[in-house]
Amino acid sequence: MSLTDSQVERYSRQIILKDVGGIGQEKLLASKVLIIGAGGLGSPAALYLAAAGVGTIGIADGDNVDLSNLQRQIIHFTGDIGVSKAESAMKKMQGINPDVKVNIYRERICADNAAGIIQDYDFIIDGTDNFPAKFLINDACVLAKKPFSHAGILRFDGQAMTYTPGNACYRCVFPAIPPKGVIPTCSQAGILGPVAGILGTIQAAEALKYIINKGSLLTNRLLIMNAFDMEFRTVTFKRNLKCPVCGENPAITELTDYEQPACDISSR
Amino acid sequence: MNTYKLDITKEHCPMTFVKTKLQLEKLNTGDRLEVLLTEGEPLENVPKSSVEQGYKLIETVNVGGTIHKVVLEK
């Protein structure tokens, strides 16, 4: 594969980077990234990955665009209200960069479809807004040995970590879904739009670094940020050998749908 | 060891270095690239950026008027 003149110009600012170059750009164009959730996290992730020339981007979301989404889900516009989020996101990505092939999945991720959807991708971005989906994505990626980026956001707070096979997974840090009501959902507690933007953008950066195989990922580290006081810190942790999914004697060997109502499902 | 040529006299920043870098990446270790470029920004920045990214600057020669030849080695 060799870059066309227009590709060289389009990607010139990242080709200049010592750690990207034409070689890294060709890797990006050949790569496949799946974004689960075209919401607050998935919006900036999708826009940046499309702009960077990730060759194939999958976007999975079963919802339609709602007026209350637009405060933070920046890939969707007012005119998209009522349209499938996956389709709306696809149009924007293709508008930014016609080099990108977009696959859309107009469905909510669940035990029956997760393994089938992730299997075609090199890296997965968890942009979901609820614990059952987050634990399912972790388990699906661990079982399929797929790297993924986790992020979670609430009010002014955000966190992110990256899993690659052999390193700590989400369950090593958070072994089980918190009981219903312990952690409020975004619809109950609120979210500052830019917090979604910051974390989704961090996820895009992790995906790009993984693809070009440069830099240090957020593996065995949890990045924690608070936008109210604007503080970032990372906490290191180790793989838990007793982890229920990636440990030495895992209790979880197949996917199941977890109980706990997802963030504002009933209000959609 | 081979020597290749590249003319970036009609390019502007940052495409001057982008095109140089894309050619340098394709070289084998020990190969050289002779880059024709103009005075000013390209002459100041292309050799400097190439060295920063790990390539060797062998020489810079004025080949007439405002055109210079910069020889880089991988």
mmCIF file of C-alpha atoms in Angstrom, chain A:
data_model
loop_
_atom_site.group_PDB
_atom_site.id
_atom_site.type_symbol
_atom_site.label_atom_id
_atom_site.label_comp_id
_atom_site.label_asym_id
_atom_site.label_seq_id
_atom_site.Cartn_x
_atom_site.Cartn_y
_atom_site.Cartn_z
ATOM 1 C CA MET A 1 0.000 0.000 0.000
ATOM 2 C CA SER A 2 1.294 3.439 -0.775
ATOM 3 C CA LEU A 3 -0.179 6.791 0.178
ATOM 4 C CA THR A 4 -1.761 8.997 -2.484
ATOM 5 C CA ASP A 5 -0.789 12.673 -2.763
ATOM 6 C CA SER A 6 -4.040 13.708 -1.135
ATOM 7 C CA GLN A 7 -3.523 11.234 1.717
ATOM 8 C CA VAL A 8 -0.007 12.572 2.277
ATOM 9 C CA GLU A 9 -1.451 16.060 2.543
ATOM 10 C CA ARG A 10 -4.476 15.051 4.653
ATOM 11 C CA TYR A 11 -2.367 13.201 7.207
ATOM 12 C CA SER A 12 0.736 15.423 6.945
ATOM 13 C CA ARG A 13 0.572 16.703 10.530
ATOM 14 C CA GLN A 14 0.681 13.201 11.971
ATOM 15 C CA ILE A 15 3.051 11.773 9.339
ATOM 16 C CA ILE A 16 5.532 14.413 10.545
ATOM 17 C CA LEU A 17 5.466 12.869 14.018
ATOM 18 C CA LYS A 18 8.552 10.761 14.577
ATOM 19 C CA ASP A 19 6.475 7.885 15.908
ATOM 20 C CA VAL A 20 3.867 7.879 13.136
ATOM 21 C CA GLY A 21 5.400 8.579 9.722
ATOM 22 C CA GLY A 22 4.206 6.970 6.526
ATOM 23 C CA ILE A 23 4.656 3.565 8.140
ATOM 24 C CA GLY A 24 2.313 4.399 11.020
ATOM 25 C CA GLN A 25 -0.181 5.997 8.656
ATOM 26 C CA GLU A 26 -0.326 2.854 6.553
ATOM 27 C CA LYS A 27 -0.956 0.830 9.717
ATOM 28 C CA LEU A 28 -3.826 3.159 10.628
ATOM 29 C CA LEU A 29 -5.373 2.872 7.169
ATOM 30 C CA ALA A 30 -5.186 -0.929 7.411
ATOM 31 C CA SER A 31 -6.635 -1.058 10.937
ATOM 32 C CA LYS A 32 -10.135 -1.832 12.193
ATOM 33 C CA VAL A 33 -11.549 -0.233 15.340
ATOM 34 C CA LEU A 34 -14.974 -0.887 16.844
ATOM 35 C CA ILE A 35 -16.707 1.818 18.874
ATOM 36 C CA ILE A 36 -19.511 0.535 21.081
ATOM 37 C CA GLY A 37 -21.850 3.417 21.815
ATOM 38 C CA ALA A 38 -22.229 6.530 19.653
ATOM 39 C CA GLY A 39 -22.814 8.774 22.652
ATOM 40 C CA GLY A 40 -20.746 11.121 24.775
ATOM 41 C CA LEU A 41 -17.589 8.998 24.627
ATOM 42 C CA GLY A 42 -18.109 7.476 21.192
ATOM 43 C CA SER A 43 -18.728 10.826 19.482
ATOM 44 C CA PRO A 44 -15.251 12.338 19.892
ATOM 45 C CA ALA A 45 -13.620 8.929 19.544
ATOM 46 C CA ALA A 46 -15.364 8.345 16.209
ATOM 47 C CA LEU A 47 -14.563 11.813 14.890
ATOM 48 C CA TYR A 48 -10.868 11.612 15.788
ATOM 49 C CA LEU A 49 -10.405 8.069 14.536
ATOM 50 C CA ALA A 50 -12.084 8.906 11.242
ATOM 51 C CA ALA A 51 -10.009 12.056 10.901
ATOM 52 C CA ALA A 52 -6.822 10.109 11.648
ATOM 53 C CA GLY A 53 -7.549 7.651 8.841
ATOM 54 C CA VAL A 54 -8.401 4.466 10.715
ATOM 55 C CA GLY A 55 -9.372 2.428 7.664
ATOM 56 C CA THR A 56 -12.387 0.590 9.048
ATOM 57 C CA ILE A 57 -14.513 1.849 11.913
ATOM 58 C CA GLY A 58 -17.420 -0.115 13.329
ATOM 59 C CA ILE A 59 -20.023 1.819 15.295
ATOM 60 C CA ALA A 60 -22.627 0.031 17.402
ATOM 61 C CA ASP A 61 -25.629 1.729 18.970
ATOM 62 C CA GLY A 62 -29.245 0.680 19.158
ATOM 63 C CA ASP A 63 -30.650 4.084 20.024
ATOM 64 C CA ASN A 64 -31.906 7.026 18.007
ATOM 65 C CA VAL A 65 -30.674 10.577 18.500
ATOM 66 C CA ASP A 66 -32.621 12.445 21.173
ATOM 67 C CA LEU A 67 -32.720 16.178 21.882
ATOM 68 C CA SER A 68 -31.177 15.577 25.334
ATOM 69 C CA ASN A 69 -28.129 13.902 23.739
ATOM 70 C CA LEU A 70 -26.905 16.962 21.866
ATOM 71 C CA GLN A 71 -25.333 18.713 24.871
ATOM 72 C CA ARG A 72 -22.422 16.227 24.788
ATOM 73 C CA GLN A 73 -22.810 13.765 21.892
ATOM 74 C CA ILE A 74 -21.099 16.037 19.432
ATOM 75 C CA ILE A 75 -21.242 13.752 16.397
ATOM 76 C CA HIS A 76 -25.035 14.268 16.251
ATOM 77 C CA PHE A 77 -26.715 17.447 15.081
ATOM 78 C CA THR A 78 -30.154 18.909 15.723
ATOM 79 C CA GLY A 79 -31.321 17.703 12.332
ATOM 80 C CA ASP A 80 -30.454 14.121 13.306
ATOM 81 C CA ILE A 81 -33.051 13.866 16.092
ATOM 82 C CA GLY A 82 -34.955 10.623 15.619
ATOM 83 C CA VAL A 83 -32.291 9.135 13.335
ATOM 84 C CA SER A 84 -30.316 6.016 14.311
ATOM 85 C CA LYS A 85 -27.198 7.100 16.209
ATOM 86 C CA ALA A 86 -25.077 4.616 14.302
ATOM 87 C CA GLU A 87 -26.241 6.061 10.965
ATOM 88 C CA SER A 88 -25.850 9.646 12.129
ATOM 89 C CA ALA A 89 -22.301 8.895 13.299
ATOM 90 C CA MET A 90 -21.477 7.134 10.028
ATOM 91 C CA LYS A 91 -22.508 10.172 7.974
ATOM 92 C CA LYS A 92 -20.258 12.497 9.974
ATOM 93 C CA MET A 93 -17.279 10.146 9.809
ATOM 94 C CA GLN A 94 -17.643 9.735 6.056
ATOM 95 C CA GLY A 95 -18.060 13.492 5.731
ATOM 96 C CA ILE A 96 -14.765 14.072 7.526
ATOM 97 C CA ASN A 97 -12.874 11.382 5.697
ATOM 98 C CA PRO A 98 -14.046 9.389 2.680
ATOM 99 C CA ASP A 99 -11.027 7.067 3.124
ATOM 100 C CA VAL A 100 -12.815 5.437 6.040
ATOM 101 C CA LYS A 101 -15.071 2.421 5.649
ATOM 102 C CA VAL A 102 -17.784 2.512 8.310
ATOM 103 C CA ASN A 103 -19.714 -0.566 9.466
ATOM 104 C CA ILE A 104 -22.836 0.161 11.459
ATOM 105 C CA TYR A 105 -24.572 -2.053 14.001
ATOM 106 C CA ARG A 106 -27.988 -0.694 14.924
ATOM 107 C CA GLU A 107 -28.216 -2.838 18.010
ATOM 108 C CA ARG A 108 -27.469 -2.789 21.689
ATOM 109 C CA ILE A 109 -24.474 -4.907 22.642
ATOM 110 C CA CYS A 110 -25.552 -8.108 24.421
ATOM 111 C CA ALA A 111 -24.289 -11.612 25.203
ATOM 112 C CA ASP A 112 -25.672 -12.989 21.933
ATOM 113 C CA ASN A 113 -24.086 -10.466 19.572
ATOM 114 C CA ALA A 114 -20.937 -9.276 21.389
ATOM 115 C CA ALA A 115 -18.468 -11.956 20.307
ATOM 116 C CA GLY A 116 -19.659 -11.850 16.702
ATOM 117 C CA ILE A 117 -19.334 -8.079 16.433
ATOM 118 C CA ILE A 118 -15.922 -7.705 18.083
ATOM 119 C CA GLN A 119 -14.235 -10.574 16.266
ATOM 120 C CA ASP A 120 -13.532 -8.542 13.114
ATOM 121 C CA TYR A 121 -11.765 -5.682 14.908
ATOM 122 C CA ASP A 122 -8.215 -4.990 16.104
ATOM 123 C CA PHE A 123 -9.202 -2.693 18.977
ATOM 124 C CA ILE A 124 -12.469 -1.938 20.742
ATOM 125 C CA ILE A 125 -13.610 1.272 22.403
ATOM 126 C CA ASP A 126 -16.148 0.942 25.189
ATOM 127 C CA GLY A 127 -18.233 4.078 24.922
ATOM 128 C CA THR A 128 -21.247 2.661 26.764
ATOM 129 C CA ASP A 129 -23.067 4.298 29.645
ATOM 130 C CA ASN A 130 -24.025 1.396 31.894
ATOM 131 C CA PHE A 131 -22.402 -1.290 33.994
ATOM 132 C CA PRO A 132 -23.982 -4.389 32.405
ATOM 133 C CA ALA A 133 -22.574 -3.330 29.013
ATOM 134 C CA LYS A 134 -19.173 -2.419 30.457
ATOM 135 C CA PHE A 135 -18.765 -5.775 32.191
ATOM 136 C CA LEU A 136 -20.031 -7.597 29.111
ATOM 137 C CA ILE A 137 -17.542 -5.787 26.853
ATOM 138 C CA ASN A 138 -14.719 -6.551 29.274
ATOM 139 C CA ASP A 139 -15.636 -10.220 29.415
ATOM 140 C CA ALA A 140 -16.127 -10.473 25.657
ATOM 141 C CA CYS A 141 -12.757 -8.826 24.962
ATOM 142 C CA VAL A 142 -10.897 -10.924 27.555
ATOM 143 C CA LEU A 143 -12.413 -14.160 26.218
ATOM 144 C CA ALA A 144 -11.660 -13.170 22.610
ATOM 145 C CA LYS A 145 -8.194 -11.784 23.526
ATOM 146 C CA LYS A 146 -9.071 -8.375 22.073
ATOM 147 C CA PRO A 147 -7.557 -5.145 23.394
ATOM 148 C CA PHE A 148 -10.013 -2.467 24.430
ATOM 149 C CA SER A 149 -10.257 0.948 26.021
ATOM 150 C CA HIS A 150 -12.586 1.442 28.960
ATOM 151 C CA ALA A 151 -13.873 4.833 30.009
ATOM 152 C CA GLY A 152 -16.550 5.903 32.433
ATOM 153 C CA ILE A 153 -17.900 9.361 33.170
ATOM 154 C CA LEU A 154 -20.207 10.958 35.709
ATOM 155 C CA ARG A 155 -20.828 14.609 36.645
ATOM 156 C CA PHE A 156 -17.357 16.230 36.495
ATOM 157 C CA ASP A 157 -15.467 12.941 36.826
ATOM 158 C CA GLY A 158 -13.988 10.477 34.403
ATOM 159 C CA GLN A 159 -11.788 7.421 34.377
ATOM 160 C CA ALA A 160 -10.081 5.369 31.686
ATOM 161 C CA MET A 161 -7.971 2.250 31.363
ATOM 162 C CA THR A 162 -6.775 0.068 28.532
ATOM 163 C CA TYR A 163 -6.789 -3.707 28.451
ATOM 164 C CA THR A 164 -4.435 -5.754 26.346
ATOM 165 C CA PRO A 165 -4.218 -9.554 26.657
ATOM 166 C CA GLY A 166 -1.991 -10.569 29.558
ATOM 167 C CA ASN A 167 -2.493 -7.310 31.446
ATOM 168 C CA ALA A 168 -5.081 -6.374 34.058
ATOM 169 C CA CYS A 169 -8.695 -6.250 32.892
ATOM 170 C CA TYR A 170 -11.591 -4.096 34.101
ATOM 171 C CA ARG A 171 -12.720 -6.866 36.441
ATOM 172 C CA CYS A 172 -9.279 -7.011 38.064
ATOM 173 C CA VAL A 173 -10.050 -3.518 39.369
ATOM 174 C CA PHE A 174 -13.829 -3.768 39.621
ATOM 175 C CA PRO A 175 -14.680 -7.463 40.147
ATOM 176 C CA ALA A 176 -18.460 -7.196 39.915
ATOM 177 C CA ILE A 177 -21.257 -4.883 38.866
ATOM 178 C CA PRO A 178 -22.137 -2.503 41.705
ATOM 179 C CA PRO A 179 -25.646 -3.021 43.056
ATOM 180 C CA LYS A 180 -28.364 -0.947 41.483
ATOM 181 C CA GLY A 181 -28.616 2.493 43.039
ATOM 182 C CA VAL A 182 -25.077 2.612 44.472
ATOM 183 C CA ILE A 183 -23.691 4.524 41.497
ATOM 184 C CA PRO A 184 -26.114 6.978 39.953
ATOM 185 C CA THR A 185 -26.631 6.885 36.196
ATOM 186 C CA CYS A 186 -25.782 9.796 33.924
ATOM 187 C CA SER A 187 -29.442 10.635 33.539
ATOM 188 C CA GLN A 188 -29.840 10.883 37.323
ATOM 189 C CA ALA A 189 -26.581 12.632 38.174
ATOM 190 C CA GLY A 190 -25.762 14.602 35.053
ATOM 191 C CA ILE A 191 -22.578 14.984 33.055
ATOM 192 C CA LEU A 192 -20.560 17.965 31.882
ATOM 193 C CA GLY A 193 -20.208 17.663 28.110
ATOM 194 C CA PRO A 194 -16.457 18.282 27.912
ATOM 195 C CA VAL A 195 -15.797 15.485 30.435
ATOM 196 C CA ALA A 196 -17.257 13.082 27.870
ATOM 197 C CA GLY A 197 -15.129 14.804 25.243
ATOM 198 C CA ILE A 198 -11.912 14.485 27.254
ATOM 199 C CA LEU A 199 -12.400 10.811 28.049
ATOM 200 C CA GLY A 200 -13.589 9.831 24.570
ATOM 201 C CA THR A 201 -10.601 11.652 23.130
ATOM 202 C CA ILE A 202 -8.267 9.785 25.491
ATOM 203 C CA GLN A 203 -9.819 6.555 24.197
ATOM 204 C CA ALA A 204 -9.133 7.604 20.596
ATOM 205 C CA ALA A 205 -5.507 8.359 21.494
ATOM 206 C CA GLU A 206 -5.147 4.938 23.111
ATOM 207 C CA ALA A 207 -6.546 3.246 19.986
ATOM 208 C CA LEU A 208 -4.143 5.132 17.700
ATOM 209 C CA LYS A 209 -1.142 4.358 19.936
ATOM 210 C CA TYR A 210 -2.093 0.685 20.054
ATOM 211 C CA ILE A 211 -2.341 0.515 16.259
ATOM 212 C CA ILE A 212 1.007 2.178 15.607
ATOM 213 C CA ASN A 213 2.517 0.299 18.564
ATOM 214 C CA LYS A 214 4.129 3.372 20.133
ATOM 215 C CA GLY A 215 4.103 4.973 23.540
ATOM 216 C CA SER A 216 2.703 3.681 26.823
ATOM 217 C CA LEU A 217 -0.919 2.597 26.991
ATOM 218 C CA LEU A 218 -3.087 2.879 30.101
ATOM 219 C CA THR A 219 -2.450 -0.792 30.814
ATOM 220 C CA ASN A 220 -2.260 -1.736 34.491
ATOM 221 C CA ARG A 221 -3.149 1.873 35.235
ATOM 222 C CA LEU A 222 -6.411 3.671 35.865
ATOM 223 C CA LEU A 223 -6.469 7.301 34.824
ATOM 224 C CA ILE A 224 -8.786 9.325 37.025
ATOM 225 C CA MET A 225 -9.730 12.890 36.203
ATOM 226 C CA ASN A 226 -11.871 15.521 37.777
ATOM 227 C CA ALA A 227 -12.830 18.521 35.693
ATOM 228 C CA PHE A 228 -14.247 20.502 38.630
ATOM 229 C CA ASP A 229 -10.769 21.044 40.078
ATOM 230 C CA MET A 230 -9.133 19.971 36.801
ATOM 231 C CA GLU A 231 -6.915 17.278 38.203
ATOM 232 C CA PHE A 232 -5.576 14.140 36.548
ATOM 233 C CA ARG A 233 -3.881 11.230 38.271
ATOM 234 C CA THR A 234 -3.123 7.612 37.488
ATOM 235 C CA VAL A 235 -3.336 4.715 39.893
ATOM 236 C CA THR A 236 -1.324 1.626 39.079
ATOM 237 C CA PHE A 237 -2.677 -1.856 39.688
ATOM 238 C CA LYS A 238 -1.788 -5.413 38.837
ATOM 239 C CA ARG A 239 -3.561 -8.228 37.130
ATOM 240 C CA ASN A 240 -5.592 -10.154 39.716
ATOM 241 C CA LEU A 241 -4.766 -13.851 39.433
ATOM 242 C CA LYS A 242 -8.123 -14.527 41.114
ATOM 243 C CA CYS A 243 -10.000 -12.327 38.628
ATOM 244 C CA PRO A 244 -13.306 -13.995 37.712
ATOM 245 C CA VAL A 245 -12.632 -13.631 33.983
ATOM 246 C CA CYS A 246 -8.884 -13.251 33.327
ATOM 247 C CA GLY A 247 -7.566 -15.056 36.442
ATOM 248 C CA GLU A 248 -6.003 -18.484 36.625
ATOM 249 C CA ASN A 249 -9.279 -20.289 37.379
ATOM 250 C CA PRO A 250 -11.914 -18.078 35.821
ATOM 251 C CA ALA A 251 -15.536 -18.529 36.848
ATOM 252 C CA ILE A 252 -16.686 -16.710 33.722
ATOM 253 C CA THR A 253 -16.050 -18.757 30.602
ATOM 254 C CA GLU A 254 -18.949 -17.640 28.461
ATOM 255 C CA LEU A 255 -20.950 -14.466 27.999
ATOM 256 C CA THR A 256 -24.219 -13.782 29.760
ATOM 257 C CA ASP A 257 -26.351 -10.670 30.001
ATOM 258 C CA TYR A 258 -25.979 -9.009 33.366
ATOM 259 C CA GLU A 259 -28.780 -7.580 35.425
ATOM 260 C CA GLN A 260 -28.959 -3.936 36.372
ATOM 261 C CA PRO A 261 -31.005 -1.472 34.431
ATOM 262 C CA ALA A 262 -28.875 0.552 32.047
ATOM 263 C CA CYS A 263 -28.679 4.319 32.187
ATOM 264 C CA ASP A 264 -32.089 5.758 31.286
ATOM 265 C CA ILE A 265 -33.161 2.865 29.058
ATOM 266 C CA SER A 266 -36.738 3.229 30.226
ATOM 267 C CA SER A 267 -36.850 6.917 29.355
ATOM 268 C CA ARG A 268 -35.831 6.420 25.729
#
